[in-house]
């Protein structure tokens, strides 16, 4: 009788063990990566890597709360498949640059800045500065950096001829 109990216990234990193993996630790293990328797609500055179910997040976030939210989204993408999350996201401490789309303001600033570049002509439309004329190669970088510092949508220097 004792042998029957031992065999019964062994059979039940074996069944439970095999059931536990069968419930384990068998998702591939590629599939898990796709799930996590979908879960964090609202954050384009974040990249995802997966190795043996361990998710690694890299990139930037605007706050600690956002960083934590991204990590939680990654964990929730597949709670059985994600073994752990390595969160390497860096919180951006610099405020985002505001784009100046006020053409009147840009025109005044561009006119003031380009007075030292008499061979250059500019026009502004919808926050885009278009540059034409001629300029020496040595001065192009100074012109571009100065115009970029005014935070327009774009600086188009394709019409500029280099001397």
PDB file of N, CA, C and O in Angstrom, residues 67-109:
ATOM      1  N   UNK A  67      10.374  57.741 -18.177  1.00  0.00           N
ATOM      2  CA  UNK A  67      11.317  56.621 -18.190  1.00  0.00           C
ATOM      3  C   UNK A  67      10.682  55.394 -17.529  1.00  0.00           C
ATOM      4  O   UNK A  67      10.744  54.287 -18.066  1.00  0.00           O
ATOM      5  N   UNK A  68      10.060  55.602 -16.375  1.00  0.00           N
ATOM      6  CA  UNK A  68       9.404  54.511 -15.658  1.00  0.00           C
ATOM      7  C   UNK A  68       8.211  53.972 -16.442  1.00  0.00           C
ATOM      8  O   UNK A  68       7.983  52.759 -16.495  1.00  0.00           O
ATOM      9  N   UNK A  69       7.464  54.860 -17.067  1.00  0.00           N
ATOM     10  CA  UNK A  69       6.302  54.447 -17.865  1.00  0.00           C
ATOM     11  C   UNK A  69       6.745  53.565 -19.041  1.00  0.00           C
ATOM     12  O   UNK A  69       6.106  52.556 -19.344  1.00  0.00           O
ATOM     13  N   UNK A  70       7.860  53.924 -19.681  1.00  0.00           N
ATOM     14  CA  UNK A  70       8.377  53.123 -20.788  1.00  0.00           C
ATOM     15  C   UNK A  70       8.784  51.736 -20.296  1.00  0.00           C
ATOM     16  O   UNK A  70       8.479  50.721 -20.921  1.00  0.00           O
ATOM     17  N   UNK A  71       9.449  51.695 -19.148  1.00  0.00           N
ATOM     18  CA  UNK A  71       9.853  50.411 -18.570  1.00  0.00           C
ATOM     19  C   UNK A  71       8.634  49.546 -18.257  1.00  0.00           C
ATOM     20  O   UNK A  71       8.609  48.344 -18.562  1.00  0.00           O
ATOM     21  N   UNK A  72       7.621  50.135 -17.667  1.00  0.00           N
ATOM     22  CA  UNK A  72       6.405  49.391 -17.341  1.00  0.00           C
ATOM     23  C   UNK A  72       5.699  48.897 -18.600  1.00  0.00           C
ATOM     24  O   UNK A  72       5.155  47.790 -18.618  1.00  0.00           O
ATOM     25  N   UNK A  73       5.712  49.713 -19.660  1.00  0.00           N
ATOM     26  CA  UNK A  73       5.114  49.288 -20.934  1.00  0.00           C
ATOM     27  C   UNK A  73       5.865  48.086 -21.498  1.00  0.00           C
ATOM     28  O   UNK A  73       5.255  47.166 -22.043  1.00  0.00           O
ATOM     29  N   UNK A  74       7.187  48.110 -21.369  1.00  0.00           N
ATOM     30  CA  UNK A  74       7.997  46.988 -21.859  1.00  0.00           C
ATOM     31  C   UNK A  74       7.667  45.709 -21.083  1.00  0.00           C
ATOM     32  O   UNK A  74       7.521  44.639 -21.676  1.00  0.00           O
ATOM     33  N   UNK A  75       7.537  45.812 -19.770  1.00  0.00           N
ATOM     34  CA  UNK A  75       7.208  44.642 -18.943  1.00  0.00           C
ATOM     35  C   UNK A  75       5.827  44.103 -19.283  1.00  0.00           C
ATOM     36  O   UNK A  75       5.613  42.892 -19.320  1.00  0.00           O
ATOM     37  N   UNK A  76       4.887  45.002 -19.534  1.00  0.00           N
ATOM     38  CA  UNK A  76       3.507  44.601 -19.803  1.00  0.00           C
ATOM     39  C   UNK A  76       3.313  44.042 -21.212  1.00  0.00           C
ATOM     40  O   UNK A  76       2.290  43.420 -21.496  1.00  0.00           O
ATOM     41  N   UNK A  77       4.280  44.250 -22.091  1.00  0.00           N
ATOM     42  CA  UNK A  77       4.147  43.777 -23.470  1.00  0.00           C
ATOM     43  C   UNK A  77       3.943  42.270 -23.523  1.00  0.00           C
ATOM     44  O   UNK A  77       3.191  41.766 -24.346  1.00  0.00           O
ATOM     45  N   UNK A  78       4.630  41.548 -22.646  1.00  0.00           N
ATOM     46  CA  UNK A  78       4.470  40.094 -22.535  1.00  0.00           C
ATOM     47  C   UNK A  78       4.989  39.699 -21.158  1.00  0.00           C
ATOM     48  O   UNK A  78       6.180  39.431 -20.978  1.00  0.00           O
ATOM     49  N   UNK A  79       4.097  39.689 -20.183  1.00  0.00           N
ATOM     50  CA  UNK A  79       4.513  39.483 -18.794  1.00  0.00           C
ATOM     51  C   UNK A  79       5.192  38.127 -18.574  1.00  0.00           C
ATOM     52  O   UNK A  79       6.013  37.984 -17.674  1.00  0.00           O
ATOM     53  N   UNK A  80       4.891  37.133 -19.392  1.00  0.00           N
ATOM     54  CA  UNK A  80       5.535  35.824 -19.240  1.00  0.00           C
ATOM     55  C   UNK A  80       6.859  35.764 -19.997  1.00  0.00           C
ATOM     56  O   UNK A  80       7.784  35.097 -19.564  1.00  0.00           O
ATOM     57  N   UNK A  81       6.931  36.456 -21.110  1.00  0.00           N
ATOM     58  CA  UNK A  81       8.133  36.394 -21.947  1.00  0.00           C
ATOM     59  C   UNK A  81       9.261  37.287 -21.461  1.00  0.00           C
ATOM     60  O   UNK A  81      10.434  36.974 -21.636  1.00  0.00           O
ATOM     61  N   UNK A  82       8.918  38.426 -20.852  1.00  0.00           N
ATOM     62  CA  UNK A  82       9.937  39.355 -20.366  1.00  0.00           C
ATOM     63  C   UNK A  82      10.436  38.866 -19.013  1.00  0.00           C
ATOM     64  O   UNK A  82       9.715  38.892 -18.024  1.00  0.00           O
ATOM     65  N   UNK A  83      11.696  38.424 -18.983  1.00  0.00           N
ATOM     66  CA  UNK A  83      12.276  37.952 -17.722  1.00  0.00           C
ATOM     67  C   UNK A  83      12.665  39.132 -16.838  1.00  0.00           C
ATOM     68  O   UNK A  83      12.442  39.117 -15.638  1.00  0.00           O
ATOM     69  N   UNK A  84      13.271  40.152 -17.466  1.00  0.00           N
ATOM     70  CA  UNK A  84      13.646  41.361 -16.737  1.00  0.00           C
ATOM     71  C   UNK A  84      13.858  42.480 -17.738  1.00  0.00           C
ATOM     72  O   UNK A  84      13.935  42.246 -18.949  1.00  0.00           O
ATOM     73  N   UNK A  85      13.932  43.716 -17.216  1.00  0.00           N
ATOM     74  CA  UNK A  85      14.150  44.885 -18.065  1.00  0.00           C
ATOM     75  C   UNK A  85      15.360  45.649 -17.547  1.00  0.00           C
ATOM     76  O   UNK A  85      15.411  46.000 -16.366  1.00  0.00           O
ATOM     77  N   UNK A  86      16.320  45.865 -18.430  1.00  0.00           N
ATOM     78  CA  UNK A  86      17.482  46.702 -18.128  1.00  0.00           C
ATOM     79  C   UNK A  86      17.174  48.073 -18.727  1.00  0.00           C
ATOM     80  O   UNK A  86      17.173  48.239 -19.941  1.00  0.00           O
ATOM     81  N   UNK A  87      16.883  49.054 -17.876  1.00  0.00           N
ATOM     82  CA  UNK A  87      16.459  50.372 -18.343  1.00  0.00           C
ATOM     83  C   UNK A  87      17.657  51.316 -18.386  1.00  0.00           C
ATOM     84  O   UNK A  87      18.074  51.859 -17.369  1.00  0.00           O
ATOM     85  N   UNK A  88      18.209  51.525 -19.589  1.00  0.00           N
ATOM     86  CA  UNK A  88      19.351  52.416 -19.786  1.00  0.00           C
ATOM     87  C   UNK A  88      18.919  53.772 -20.350  1.00  0.00           C
ATOM     88  O   UNK A  88      19.746  54.515 -20.881  1.00  0.00           O
ATOM     89  N   UNK A  89      17.651  54.076 -20.254  1.00  0.00           N
ATOM     90  CA  UNK A  89      17.135  55.333 -20.797  1.00  0.00           C
ATOM     91  C   UNK A  89      17.680  56.494 -19.976  1.00  0.00           C
ATOM     92  O   UNK A  89      17.682  56.461 -18.751  1.00  0.00           O
ATOM     93  N   UNK A  90      18.133  57.527 -20.677  1.00  0.00           N
ATOM     94  CA  UNK A  90      18.684  58.719 -20.043  1.00  0.00           C
ATOM     95  C   UNK A  90      17.606  59.800 -20.054  1.00  0.00           C
ATOM     96  O   UNK A  90      16.963  60.027 -21.076  1.00  0.00           O
ATOM     97  N   UNK A  91      17.428  60.453 -18.921  1.00  0.00           N
ATOM     98  CA  UNK A  91      16.441  61.532 -18.836  1.00  0.00           C
ATOM     99  C   UNK A  91      17.073  62.816 -19.376  1.00  0.00           C
ATOM    100  O   UNK A  91      18.146  63.223 -18.944  1.00  0.00           O
ATOM    101  N   UNK A  92      16.400  63.394 -20.349  1.00  0.00           N
ATOM    102  CA  UNK A  92      16.836  64.644 -20.972  1.00  0.00           C
ATOM    103  C   UNK A  92      16.690  65.777 -19.977  1.00  0.00           C
ATOM    104  O   UNK A  92      15.589  66.051 -19.512  1.00  0.00           O
ATOM    105  N   UNK A  93      17.775  66.441 -19.642  1.00  0.00           N
ATOM    106  CA  UNK A  93      17.693  67.550 -18.700  1.00  0.00           C
ATOM    107  C   UNK A  93      17.580  68.889 -19.406  1.00  0.00           C
ATOM    108  O   UNK A  93      17.290  69.887 -18.781  1.00  0.00           O
ATOM    109  N   UNK A  94      17.828  68.889 -20.710  1.00  0.00           N
ATOM    110  CA  UNK A  94      17.724  70.142 -21.463  1.00  0.00           C
ATOM    111  C   UNK A  94      16.290  70.323 -21.943  1.00  0.00           C
ATOM    112  O   UNK A  94      15.669  69.379 -22.424  1.00  0.00           O
ATOM    113  N   UNK A  95      15.763  71.544 -21.825  1.00  0.00           N
ATOM    114  CA  UNK A  95      14.414  71.774 -22.336  1.00  0.00           C
ATOM    115  C   UNK A  95      14.421  71.696 -23.863  1.00  0.00           C
ATOM    116  O   UNK A  95      15.441  72.003 -24.494  1.00  0.00           O
ATOM    117  N   UNK A  96      13.328  71.269 -24.457  1.00  0.00           N
ATOM    118  CA  UNK A  96      13.284  71.181 -25.904  1.00  0.00           C
ATOM    119  C   UNK A  96      13.415  72.573 -26.535  1.00  0.00           C
ATOM    120  O   UNK A  96      12.949  73.564 -25.967  1.00  0.00           O
ATOM    121  N   UNK A  97      14.060  72.622 -27.684  1.00  0.00           N
ATOM    122  CA  UNK A  97      14.257  73.886 -28.393  1.00  0.00           C
ATOM    123  C   UNK A  97      12.938  74.294 -29.037  1.00  0.00           C
ATOM    124  O   UNK A  97      12.299  73.489 -29.719  1.00  0.00           O
ATOM    125  N   UNK A  98      12.543  75.526 -28.810  1.00  0.00           N
ATOM    126  CA  UNK A  98      11.322  76.029 -29.440  1.00  0.00           C
ATOM    127  C   UNK A  98      11.653  76.555 -30.819  1.00  0.00           C
ATOM    128  O   UNK A  98      12.549  77.381 -30.983  1.00  0.00           O
ATOM    129  N   UNK A  99      10.934  76.089 -31.802  1.00  0.00           N
ATOM    130  CA  UNK A  99      11.131  76.508 -33.178  1.00  0.00           C
ATOM    131  C   UNK A  99      10.445  77.855 -33.382  1.00  0.00           C
ATOM    132  O   UNK A  99       9.285  78.034 -33.009  1.00  0.00           O
ATOM    133  N   UNK A 100      11.168  78.788 -33.965  1.00  0.00           N
ATOM    134  CA  UNK A 100      10.631  80.121 -34.242  1.00  0.00           C
ATOM    135  C   UNK A 100       9.998  80.104 -35.622  1.00  0.00           C
ATOM    136  O   UNK A 100      10.683  79.974 -36.633  1.00  0.00           O
ATOM    137  N   UNK A 101       8.673  80.212 -35.678  1.00  0.00           N
ATOM    138  CA  UNK A 101       7.962  80.243 -36.959  1.00  0.00           C
ATOM    139  C   UNK A 101       7.360  81.619 -37.237  1.00  0.00           C
ATOM    140  O   UNK A 101       6.591  81.770 -38.178  1.00  0.00           O
ATOM    141  N   UNK A 102       7.720  82.594 -36.419  1.00  0.00           N
ATOM    142  CA  UNK A 102       7.235  83.968 -36.605  1.00  0.00           C
ATOM    143  C   UNK A 102       8.110  84.637 -37.667  1.00  0.00           C
ATOM    144  O   UNK A 102       9.230  85.065 -37.397  1.00  0.00           O
ATOM    145  N   UNK A 103       7.576  84.732 -38.899  1.00  0.00           N
ATOM    146  CA  UNK A 103       8.366  85.259 -40.010  1.00  0.00           C
ATOM    147  C   UNK A 103       8.839  86.688 -39.777  1.00  0.00           C
ATOM    148  O   UNK A 103       9.967  87.037 -40.139  1.00  0.00           O
ATOM    149  N   UNK A 104       8.024  87.528 -39.158  1.00  0.00           N
ATOM    150  CA  UNK A 104       8.422  88.915 -38.903  1.00  0.00           C
ATOM    151  C   UNK A 104       9.598  88.954 -37.929  1.00  0.00           C
ATOM    152  O   UNK A 104      10.578  89.690 -38.137  1.00  0.00           O
ATOM    153  N   UNK A 105       9.526  88.163 -36.880  1.00  0.00           N
ATOM    154  CA  UNK A 105      10.611  88.099 -35.900  1.00  0.00           C
ATOM    155  C   UNK A 105      11.879  87.551 -36.543  1.00  0.00           C
ATOM    156  O   UNK A 105      12.973  88.094 -36.360  1.00  0.00           O
ATOM    157  N   UNK A 106      11.741  86.468 -37.302  1.00  0.00           N
ATOM    158  CA  UNK A 106      12.900  85.886 -37.981  1.00  0.00           C
ATOM    159  C   UNK A 106      13.521  86.870 -38.971  1.00  0.00           C
ATOM    160  O   UNK A 106      14.741  86.988 -39.048  1.00  0.00           O
ATOM    161  N   UNK A 107      12.678  87.585 -39.712  1.00  0.00           N
ATOM    162  CA  UNK A 107      13.188  88.542 -40.690  1.00  0.00           C
ATOM    163  C   UNK A 107      14.047  89.599 -40.013  1.00  0.00           C
ATOM    164  O   UNK A 107      15.148  89.912 -40.481  1.00  0.00           O
ATOM    165  N   UNK A 108      13.574  90.122 -38.904  1.00  0.00           N
ATOM    166  CA  UNK A 108      14.338  91.142 -38.176  1.00  0.00           C
ATOM    167  C   UNK A 108      15.659  90.574 -37.686  1.00  0.00           C
ATOM    168  O   UNK A 108      16.721  91.207 -37.832  1.00  0.00           O
ATOM    169  N   UNK A 109      15.639  89.383 -37.129  1.00  0.00           N
ATOM    170  CA  UNK A 109      16.860  88.771 -36.599  1.00  0.00           C
ATOM    171  C   UNK A 109      17.837  88.383 -37.711  1.00  0.00           C
ATOM    172  O   UNK A 109      19.048  88.557 -37.576  1.00  0.00           O
TER     173      UNK A 109
END
